[in-house]
Tab-separated table of N, CA and C and ligand atoms in Angstrom:
chain	number	residue	atom	x	y	z
A	505	UNK	N	0.911	-0.952	-0.311
A	505	UNK	CA	0.295	-0.305	0.000
A	505	UNK	C	1.059	1.218	-0.294
A	506	UNK	N	2.119	1.365	0.895
A	506	UNK	CA	2.650	2.709	1.029
A	506	UNK	C	2.957	2.568	-0.640
A	507	UNK	N	3.164	3.979	-0.828
A	507	UNK	CA	3.661	4.666	-2.093
A	507	UNK	C	2.561	4.618	-2.706
A	508	UNK	N	1.280	4.630	-3.086
A	508	UNK	CA	0.221	4.492	-3.967
A	508	UNK	C	-0.548	5.555	-3.364
A	509	UNK	N	-0.931	6.260	-2.107
A	509	UNK	CA	-1.684	7.033	-1.332
A	509	UNK	C	-1.083	7.876	-0.626
A	510	UNK	N	-1.731	8.917	-1.218
A	510	UNK	CA	-1.851	10.440	-0.103
A	510	UNK	C	-3.038	10.621	0.663
A	511	UNK	N	-2.622	11.960	1.652
A	511	UNK	CA	-3.981	11.843	2.173
A	511	UNK	C	-4.552	13.126	2.305
A	512	UNK	N	-5.891	13.809	2.162
A	512	UNK	CA	-5.843	15.112	1.330
A	512	UNK	C	-7.366	15.814	2.358
A	513	UNK	N	-6.979	17.086	2.781
A	513	UNK	CA	-8.078	18.150	3.573
A	513	UNK	C	-8.243	18.711	2.869
A	514	UNK	N	-10.186	18.940	2.410
A	514	UNK	CA	-10.557	20.322	1.431
A	514	UNK	C	-11.116	20.731	2.677
A	515	UNK	N	-10.532	22.125	2.686
A	515	UNK	CA	-9.853	23.058	4.302
A	515	UNK	C	-11.788	23.889	4.241
A	516	UNK	N	-11.895	24.498	5.329
A	516	UNK	CA	-12.959	25.251	5.760
A	516	UNK	C	-13.102	26.450	4.206
A	517	UNK	N	-12.172	27.200	4.097
A	517	UNK	CA	-12.602	27.994	3.402
A	517	UNK	C	-12.674	27.654	2.014
A	518	UNK	N	-12.359	26.298	0.804
A	518	UNK	CA	-13.305	25.699	0.419
A	518	UNK	C	-14.422	25.515	0.376
A	519	UNK	N	-14.545	24.942	1.400
A	519	UNK	CA	-16.036	24.162	1.939
A	519	UNK	C	-17.237	25.146	1.947
A	520	UNK	N	-16.763	26.673	2.794
A	520	UNK	CA	-17.833	27.927	2.479
A	520	UNK	C	-18.010	27.828	1.057
A	521	UNK	N	-16.859	28.155	0.347
A	521	UNK	CA	-17.281	28.885	-0.734
A	521	UNK	C	-17.914	27.476	-1.926
A	522	UNK	N	-18.331	26.834	-1.638
A	522	UNK	CA	-18.834	25.691	-2.613
A	522	UNK	C	-17.870	25.035	-3.376
A	523	UNK	N	-15.880	25.221	-3.126
A	523	UNK	CA	-15.733	24.329	-4.018
A	523	UNK	C	-14.992	22.811	-3.229
A	524	UNK	N	-15.920	22.288	-3.023
A	524	UNK	CA	-15.440	20.691	-2.839
A	524	UNK	C	-15.905	19.947	-4.067
A	525	UNK	N	-16.972	20.571	-4.675
A	525	UNK	CA	-17.283	19.367	-5.734
A	525	UNK	C	-16.396	19.922	-6.734
A	526	UNK	N	-16.442	20.849	-7.258
A	526	UNK	CA	-15.165	21.223	-8.866
A	526	UNK	C	-14.040	20.956	-7.951
A	527	UNK	N	-13.194	20.756	-6.583
A	527	UNK	CA	-11.653	19.810	-5.953
A	527	UNK	C	-11.974	18.664	-6.368
A	528	UNK	N	-12.922	17.887	-6.195
A	528	UNK	CA	-13.032	16.605	-5.883
A	528	UNK	C	-13.421	15.822	-7.464
A	529	UNK	N	-13.569	16.690	-8.883
A	529	UNK	CA	-13.662	16.914	-10.245
A	529	UNK	C	-12.430	16.778	-10.484
A	530	UNK	N	-11.847	17.490	-9.550
A	530	UNK	CA	-10.201	18.157	-10.446
A	530	UNK	C	-9.553	16.205	-9.638
A	531	UNK	N	-9.577	16.291	-8.658
A	531	UNK	CA	-8.948	15.474	-8.112
A	531	UNK	C	-9.794	13.896	-8.953
A	532	UNK	N	-10.627	13.567	-8.964
A	532	UNK	CA	-11.006	12.460	-9.901
A	532	UNK	C	-10.573	12.489	-10.948
A	533	UNK	N	-10.278	13.473	-11.936
A	533	UNK	CA	-9.754	14.167	-13.344
A	533	UNK	C	-8.581	13.481	-13.445
A	534	UNK	N	-7.646	14.038	-12.304
A	534	UNK	CA	-6.188	13.647	-12.227
A	534	UNK	C	-5.923	12.083	-12.150
A	535	UNK	N	-7.126	11.216	-11.827
A	535	UNK	CA	-6.590	10.177	-11.998
A	535	UNK	C	-6.628	9.416	-10.936
A	536	UNK	N	-7.314	10.127	-9.277
A	536	UNK	CA	-6.202	9.935	-8.046
A	536	UNK	C	-7.815	9.130	-7.850
A	537	UNK	N	-8.541	7.728	-7.139
A	537	UNK	CA	-8.835	6.838	-6.656
A	537	UNK	C	-9.330	7.681	-4.877
A	538	UNK	N	-11.143	7.928	-4.550
A	538	UNK	CA	-10.986	7.855	-3.504
A	538	UNK	C	-11.444	6.195	-3.059
A	539	UNK	N	-10.304	6.212	-1.577
A	539	UNK	CA	-9.834	5.515	-0.752
A	539	UNK	C	-10.875	5.139	0.025
A	540	UNK	N	-11.131	6.886	1.109
A	540	UNK	CA	-11.761	7.155	1.900
A	540	UNK	C	-12.189	7.843	1.747
A	541	UNK	N	-13.362	8.596	2.518
A	541	UNK	CA	-13.598	10.111	2.777
A	541	UNK	C	-14.263	10.369	3.926
A	542	UNK	N	-14.829	11.383	4.730
A	542	UNK	CA	-16.017	11.828	5.446
A	542	UNK	C	-15.701	13.664	5.682
A	543	UNK	N	-17.109	13.819	5.939
A	543	UNK	CA	-17.721	15.418	5.661
A	543	UNK	C	-17.395	15.834	7.493
A	544	UNK	N	-16.681	16.178	7.697
A	544	UNK	CA	-16.692	16.599	9.589
A	544	UNK	C	-15.804	17.575	9.603
A	545	UNK	N	-16.481	18.111	11.060
A	545	UNK	CA	-15.792	19.173	11.614
A	545	UNK	C	-14.476	18.759	13.010
A	546	UNK	N	-13.201	19.198	12.868
A	546	UNK	CA	-12.330	19.283	13.849
A	546	UNK	C	-12.327	20.340	14.896
A	547	UNK	N	-12.083	19.428	16.203
A	547	UNK	CA	-11.784	20.495	17.277
A	547	UNK	C	-10.550	21.072	17.371
A	548	UNK	N	-10.113	22.223	17.901
A	548	UNK	CA	-9.129	22.768	17.949
A	548	UNK	C	-7.742	21.935	18.406
A	549	UNK	N	-8.130	20.974	19.533
A	549	UNK	CA	-7.134	20.495	19.954
A	549	UNK	C	-7.049	19.089	18.610
A	550	UNK	N	-8.133	18.865	18.095
A	550	UNK	CA	-7.904	18.008	16.957
A	550	UNK	C	-6.896	18.107	15.889
A	551	UNK	N	-6.918	19.704	15.241
A	551	UNK	CA	-6.196	20.496	14.242
A	551	UNK	C	-5.017	20.324	14.674
A	552	UNK	N	-4.672	20.689	16.173
A	552	UNK	CA	-3.689	21.109	16.801
A	552	UNK	C	-2.710	19.690	16.536
A	553	UNK	N	-3.368	18.596	16.764
A	553	UNK	CA	-3.122	17.150	16.614
A	553	UNK	C	-2.066	17.124	15.520
A	554	UNK	N	-3.249	17.368	14.559
A	554	UNK	CA	-2.819	16.888	13.006
A	554	UNK	C	-1.570	18.139	12.907
A	555	UNK	N	-1.643	19.080	12.780
A	555	UNK	CA	-0.238	19.665	12.649
A	555	UNK	C	0.517	20.329	13.870
A	556	UNK	N	0.620	19.066	14.718
A	556	UNK	CA	1.479	18.776	15.525
A	556	UNK	C	3.025	19.694	15.336
A	557	UNK	N	3.528	18.776	14.092
A	557	UNK	CA	4.930	19.161	13.470
A	557	UNK	C	4.923	20.522	13.506
A	558	UNK	N	3.921	21.510	13.121
A	558	UNK	CA	4.145	22.488	13.421
A	558	UNK	C	4.304	23.719	14.317
A	559	UNK	N	3.784	22.973	15.759
A	559	UNK	CA	3.958	23.557	16.960
A	559	UNK	C	4.656	24.885	16.941
A	560	UNK	N	6.069	24.959	16.815
A	560	UNK	CA	6.613	25.986	16.891
A	560	UNK	C	6.297	26.817	16.069
A	561	UNK	N	5.874	26.664	14.908
A	561	UNK	CA	6.019	27.937	13.583
A	561	UNK	C	4.959	29.067	14.419
A	562	UNK	N	5.361	30.385	13.956
A	562	UNK	CA	4.114	31.379	14.355
A	562	UNK	C	2.642	30.852	14.018
A	563	UNK	N	2.876	30.210	12.733
A	563	UNK	CA	0.886	30.043	12.280
A	563	UNK	C	0.620	29.154	12.646
A	564	UNK	N	1.084	28.443	13.834
A	564	UNK	CA	0.320	27.436	14.249
A	564	UNK	C	-0.987	27.772	14.782
A	565	UNK	N	-1.498	29.048	15.830
A	565	UNK	CA	-2.438	29.384	16.574
A	565	UNK	C	-3.564	29.931	15.060
A	566	UNK	N	-3.216	30.489	14.689
A	566	UNK	CA	-3.878	31.004	13.294
A	566	UNK	C	-4.186	29.521	12.865
A	567	UNK	N	-3.217	29.021	12.319
A	567	UNK	CA	-3.704	27.360	11.482
A	567	UNK	C	-4.867	27.031	12.274
A	568	UNK	N	-4.468	26.239	13.415
A	568	UNK	CA	-5.302	25.559	14.851
A	568	UNK	C	-7.044	26.406	14.272
A	569	UNK	N	-6.775	27.856	14.673
A	569	UNK	CA	-8.285	28.252	14.962
A	569	UNK	C	-8.606	27.961	13.649
A	570	UNK	N	-8.190	28.200	12.197
A	570	UNK	CA	-8.826	28.202	11.191
A	570	UNK	C	-9.028	26.459	10.432
A	571	UNK	N	-8.412	25.761	10.810
A	571	UNK	CA	-8.694	24.311	10.449
A	571	UNK	C	-9.774	24.169	11.456
A	572	UNK	N	-10.088	24.844	12.400
A	572	UNK	CA	-11.217	23.934	13.276
A	572	UNK	C	-12.615	24.898	13.335
A	573	UNK	N	-12.473	25.952	12.012
A	573	UNK	CA	-13.290	27.258	12.436
A	573	UNK	C	-14.809	26.466	11.045
A	574	UNK	N	-14.483	25.331	10.599
A	574	UNK	CA	-15.852	25.025	9.929
A	574	UNK	C	-15.064	23.835	9.580
A	575	UNK	N	-16.680	23.057	9.150
A	575	UNK	CA	-16.003	21.676	8.438
A	575	UNK	C	-15.165	21.535	7.224
A	576	UNK	N	-14.541	20.419	7.101
A	576	UNK	CA	-13.946	20.131	6.236
A	576	UNK	C	-13.987	18.759	5.153
A	577	UNK	N	-13.517	18.125	4.607
A	577	UNK	CA	-13.676	17.161	4.037
A	577	UNK	C	-12.297	16.519	3.641
A	578	UNK	N	-12.177	15.134	4.666
A	578	UNK	CA	-10.834	14.294	4.688
A	578	UNK	C	-10.979	12.810	3.727
A	579	UNK	N	-9.859	13.190	3.192
A	579	UNK	CA	-9.887	11.373	2.227
A	579	UNK	C	-8.442	10.917	2.055
A	580	UNK	N	-8.809	9.872	1.157
A	580	UNK	CA	-7.179	8.925	1.083
A	580	UNK	C	-7.379	9.255	-0.074
A	581	UNK	N	-6.401	9.069	-0.949
A	581	UNK	CA	-6.583	9.052	-2.331
A	581	UNK	C	-5.048	7.937	-2.639
A	582	UNK	N	-5.372	7.404	-4.009
A	582	UNK	CA	-4.805	6.498	-4.183
A	582	UNK	C	-4.629	6.442	-5.909
A	583	UNK	N	-3.285	6.484	-6.378
A	583	UNK	CA	-2.931	6.834	-7.691
A	583	UNK	C	-1.632	6.247	-7.391
A	584	UNK	N	-1.008	5.797	-8.552
A	584	UNK	CA	0.750	5.561	-8.542
A	584	UNK	C	1.256	6.786	-8.035
A	585	UNK	N	2.094	7.543	-7.705
A	585	UNK	CA	3.357	8.444	-7.519
A	585	UNK	C	2.252	9.560	-6.438
A	586	UNK	N	1.418	9.017	-5.593
A	586	UNK	CA	0.580	9.075	-5.044
A	586	UNK	C	0.557	10.910	-4.273
A	587	UNK	N	1.738	10.698	-3.540
A	587	UNK	CA	2.246	12.151	-2.364
A	587	UNK	C	2.609	12.989	-4.037
A	588	UNK	N	3.620	13.188	-4.908
A	588	UNK	CA	4.158	13.842	-5.444
A	588	UNK	C	3.217	14.189	-6.435
A	589	UNK	N	2.413	13.348	-7.156
A	589	UNK	CA	1.593	13.681	-8.100
A	589	UNK	C	0.029	15.199	-8.006
A	590	UNK	N	-0.034	14.461	-6.483
A	590	UNK	CA	-0.958	15.552	-5.633
A	590	UNK	C	-0.385	16.529	-5.259
A	591	UNK	N	0.763	16.846	-4.711
A	591	UNK	CA	1.282	17.913	-4.150
A	591	UNK	C	1.338	18.725	-5.854
A	592	UNK	N	1.786	18.480	-6.417
A	592	UNK	CA	1.752	18.866	-8.251
A	592	UNK	C	0.671	19.462	-8.832
A	593	UNK	N	-0.412	18.288	-8.053
A	593	UNK	CA	-2.031	18.947	-8.763
A	593	UNK	C	-2.395	20.530	-7.584
A	594	UNK	N	-1.781	20.046	-6.461
A	594	UNK	CA	-2.133	21.428	-5.623
A	594	UNK	C	-1.845	22.513	-5.953
A	595	UNK	N	-0.583	22.953	-6.025
A	595	UNK	CA	-0.107	23.692	-6.428
A	595	UNK	C	0.828	24.307	-4.590
A	596	UNK	N	1.840	25.157	-5.203
A	596	UNK	CA	2.649	25.670	-3.527
A	596	UNK	C	1.598	25.910	-2.566
A	597	UNK	N	2.158	25.944	-1.510
A	597	UNK	CA	0.976	26.547	-0.100
A	597	UNK	C	0.656	28.315	-0.360
A	598	UNK	N	1.562	29.166	-0.862
A	598	UNK	CA	1.012	30.338	-1.029
A	598	UNK	C	0.894	30.645	-2.318
A	599	UNK	N	-0.658	30.545	-2.537
A	599	UNK	CA	-0.948	30.475	-3.859
A	599	UNK	C	-1.032	31.411	-4.802
A	600	UNK	N	-0.483	32.620	-4.521
A	600	UNK	CA	0.214	33.717	-5.190
A	600	UNK	C	1.098	32.887	-5.974
A	601	UNK	N	1.997	32.115	-4.901
A	601	UNK	CA	3.049	31.150	-5.890
A	601	UNK	C	2.809	29.579	-6.621
A	602	UNK	N	1.619	29.477	-6.906
A	602	UNK	CA	1.207	28.021	-6.948
A	602	UNK	C	0.850	28.758	-8.451
A	603	UNK	N	1.388	27.530	-9.027
A	603	UNK	CA	1.228	27.115	-10.826
A	603	UNK	C	0.063	27.414	-11.211
A	604	UNK	N	-0.167	28.054	-12.380
A	604	UNK	CA	-1.909	28.814	-13.015
A	604	UNK	C	-2.152	26.658	-13.063
A	605	UNK	N	-3.366	26.721	-13.109
A	605	UNK	CA	-4.310	25.595	-12.749
A	605	UNK	C	-4.577	24.789	-12.384
A	606	UNK	N	-3.788	25.087	-11.438
A	606	UNK	CA	-3.505	24.193	-9.560
A	606	UNK	C	-4.912	24.559	-8.993
A	607	UNK	N	-5.097	23.817	-7.807
A	607	UNK	CA	-6.280	23.629	-6.946
A	607	UNK	C	-5.729	24.463	-5.916
A	608	UNK	N	-5.021	24.960	-5.963
A	608	UNK	CA	-4.814	26.360	-4.723
A	608	UNK	C	-4.411	27.693	-5.919
A	609	UNK	N	-4.364	27.852	-6.946
A	609	UNK	CA	-4.420	28.789	-7.468
A	609	UNK	C	-5.786	28.617	-8.123
A	610	UNK	N	-6.517	28.025	-8.436
A	610	UNK	CA	-7.742	27.887	-8.576
A	610	UNK	C	-8.394	28.981	-7.429
A	611	UNK	N	-8.627	28.227	-6.298
A	611	UNK	CA	-9.651	28.516	-5.090
A	611	UNK	C	-8.821	28.621	-3.894
A	612	UNK	N	-7.285	28.910	-3.134
A	612	UNK	CA	-7.473	29.449	-2.975
A	612	UNK	C	-7.528	30.889	-1.763
A	613	UNK	N	-8.068	31.183	-1.150
A	613	UNK	CA	-8.097	32.595	-0.806
A	613	UNK	C	-6.438	33.113	0.314
A	614	UNK	N	-5.953	32.704	0.743
A	614	UNK	CA	-4.693	32.694	1.619
A	614	UNK	C	-3.245	31.523	1.633
A	615	UNK	N	-2.302	32.131	2.102
A	615	UNK	CA	-1.690	30.855	2.324
A	615	UNK	C	-1.858	30.706	3.638
A	616	UNK	N	-2.527	30.749	4.254
A	616	UNK	CA	-3.250	29.863	5.383
A	616	UNK	C	-4.481	29.249	4.926
A	617	UNK	N	-5.676	29.929	4.568
A	617	UNK	CA	-6.760	29.805	3.712
A	617	UNK	C	-6.494	29.139	1.977
A	618	UNK	N	-5.751	27.902	2.416
A	618	UNK	CA	-5.239	27.514	1.038
A	618	UNK	C	-6.162	26.378	0.621
A	619	UNK	N	-7.163	26.074	0.633
A	619	UNK	CA	-8.058	25.574	-0.180
A	619	UNK	C	-7.836	23.841	0.160
A	620	UNK	N	-6.777	23.071	0.549
A	620	UNK	CA	-6.558	21.966	-0.104
A	620	UNK	C	-5.259	21.980	1.166
A	621	UNK	N	-4.851	20.348	2.143
A	621	UNK	CA	-3.991	19.756	2.918
A	621	UNK	C	-3.069	18.537	1.109
A	622	UNK	N	-2.184	18.332	1.722
A	622	UNK	CA	-1.822	17.289	0.928
A	622	UNK	C	-0.495	16.886	1.639
A	623	UNK	N	-0.473	15.035	2.166
A	623	UNK	CA	0.602	15.003	2.372
A	623	UNK	C	2.091	15.197	1.772
A	624	UNK	N	3.279	15.116	2.320
A	624	UNK	CA	4.408	15.535	2.168
A	624	UNK	C	5.612	14.612	1.894
A	625	UNK	N	5.053	13.285	2.390
A	625	UNK	CA	6.225	12.200	2.001
A	625	UNK	C	4.654	10.705	2.466
A	626	UNK	N	5.709	9.808	1.933
A	626	UNK	CA	4.681	8.113	1.802
A	626	UNK	C	4.445	7.760	3.439
A	627	UNK	N	5.578	8.166	4.046
A	627	UNK	CA	5.226	7.992	5.594
A	627	UNK	C	4.112	8.899	6.560
A	628	UNK	N	3.923	9.965	5.976
A	628	UNK	CA	3.091	11.261	6.643
A	628	UNK	C	1.650	10.758	5.706
A	629	UNK	N	1.604	10.211	4.674
A	629	UNK	CA	-0.037	10.047	4.066
A	629	UNK	C	-0.236	8.994	4.966
A	630	UNK	N	0.144	8.044	5.684
A	630	UNK	CA	0.505	6.510	6.471
A	630	UNK	C	0.109	6.943	7.654
A	631	UNK	N	0.365	7.898	8.451
A	631	UNK	CA	0.131	8.617	9.914
A	631	UNK	C	-0.537	9.462	9.656
A	632	UNK	N	-1.441	9.937	8.632
A	632	UNK	CA	-2.211	10.815	8.602
A	632	UNK	C	-3.774	10.319	7.754
A	633	UNK	N	-3.830	9.159	6.867
A	633	UNK	CA	-4.717	9.030	6.545
A	633	UNK	C	-5.600	8.176	7.924
A	634	UNK	N	-4.618	7.400	9.099
A	634	UNK	CA	-4.528	6.619	10.252
A	634	UNK	C	-5.055	7.130	11.301
A	635	UNK	N	-4.605	9.033	10.943
A	635	UNK	CA	-5.356	9.878	12.427
A	635	UNK	C	-7.242	10.350	11.904
A	636	UNK	N	-7.430	9.836	10.751
A	636	UNK	CA	-8.558	10.004	10.411
A	636	UNK	C	-9.147	8.871	10.157
A	637	UNK	N	-8.783	7.515	9.724
A	637	UNK	CA	-9.864	6.582	9.288
A	637	UNK	C	-9.351	5.349	9.821
A	638	UNK	N	-10.372	4.274	10.230
A	638	UNK	CA	-9.543	2.903	10.703
A	638	UNK	C	-9.956	2.306	9.407
A	639	UNK	N	-9.138	0.754	9.225
A	639	UNK	CA	-8.913	0.537	8.219
A	639	UNK	C	-10.633	-0.121	7.952
A	640	UNK	N	-11.000	-0.424	8.723
A	640	UNK	CA	-12.545	-0.441	7.827
A	640	UNK	C	-13.568	0.416	7.222
A	641	UNK	N	-12.736	1.561	7.220
A	641	UNK	CA	-12.865	2.878	6.531
A	641	UNK	C	-12.074	3.033	4.998
A	642	UNK	N	-11.171	2.340	4.994
A	642	UNK	CA	-11.461	2.083	3.927
A	642	UNK	C	-11.060	1.354	2.952
A	643	UNK	N	-11.205	1.426	1.170
A	643	UNK	CA	-11.970	-0.183	0.275
A	643	UNK	C	-11.353	0.388	-0.655
B	1443	UDP	N1	0.250	27.865	6.699
B	1443	UDP	C1	0.406	29.057	7.045
B	1443	UDP	N2	1.723	30.217	6.940
B	1443	UDP	C2	2.502	30.054	6.246
B	1443	UDP	C3	2.587	28.535	5.691
B	1443	UDP	C4	2.183	27.703	6.669
B	1443	UDP	O1	-0.670	29.855	7.761
B	1443	UDP	O2	3.637	30.730	6.386
B	1443	UDP	C5	-0.164	26.898	6.786
B	1443	UDP	C6	-1.144	26.222	5.589
B	1443	UDP	O3	-2.560	26.101	5.471
B	1443	UDP	C7	-0.259	25.474	5.205
B	1443	UDP	C8	-0.247	24.589	6.471
B	1443	UDP	O4	-0.081	25.580	6.984
B	1443	UDP	O5	-1.081	24.515	4.382
B	1443	UDP	C9	0.798	23.770	6.494
B	1443	UDP	O6	2.276	24.444	6.459
B	1443	UDP	P1	3.049	23.605	5.396
B	1443	UDP	O7	4.494	24.466	5.543
B	1443	UDP	O8	3.205	21.984	5.782
B	1443	UDP	O9	2.084	23.269	4.125
B	1443	UDP	P2	1.331	22.920	2.742
B	1443	UDP	O10	2.244	21.370	2.905
B	1443	UDP	O11	0.212	22.571	3.358
B	1443	UDP	O12	2.230	22.813	1.766
B	1444	MG	MG1	2.752	20.424	4.906
């Protein structure tokens, strides 16, 4: 399994703007298969646990506040070379630096409210997927 999955969240700004549909369509069109998916709201503590690697960063408080401000869609995606290909599809963290046609370039509001999350390694894809989904919820 390792190496062919990535984990994504459609973040509160994209849900609020009714962009979940178009984003999921782009994900499917790019060849990703949905392995697991749920619509839910994180508490601030849960967002803090998910983003624990960023605990010491200046934006941590704002990020966890934002990620718990409204519902998200969490999903596990499968494709060959999933992590790298998904990072390419979403574009740079800062939407003003994201390539034309990427999800963040099209839908992000700001560097914090940047429409989607994408795992940065195979190891983190597995850790993040199991933070949200049990084995019984992955098909
Ligand atoms: N973030 C932020 N300010 C920054 C950098 C990051 O608010 O200066 C937020 C943004 O929502 C980003 C998340 O923190 O998606 C995680 O940061 P990371 O560097 O891991 O970016 P990503 O992997 O999401 O591109
Ligand atoms: Mg990251």
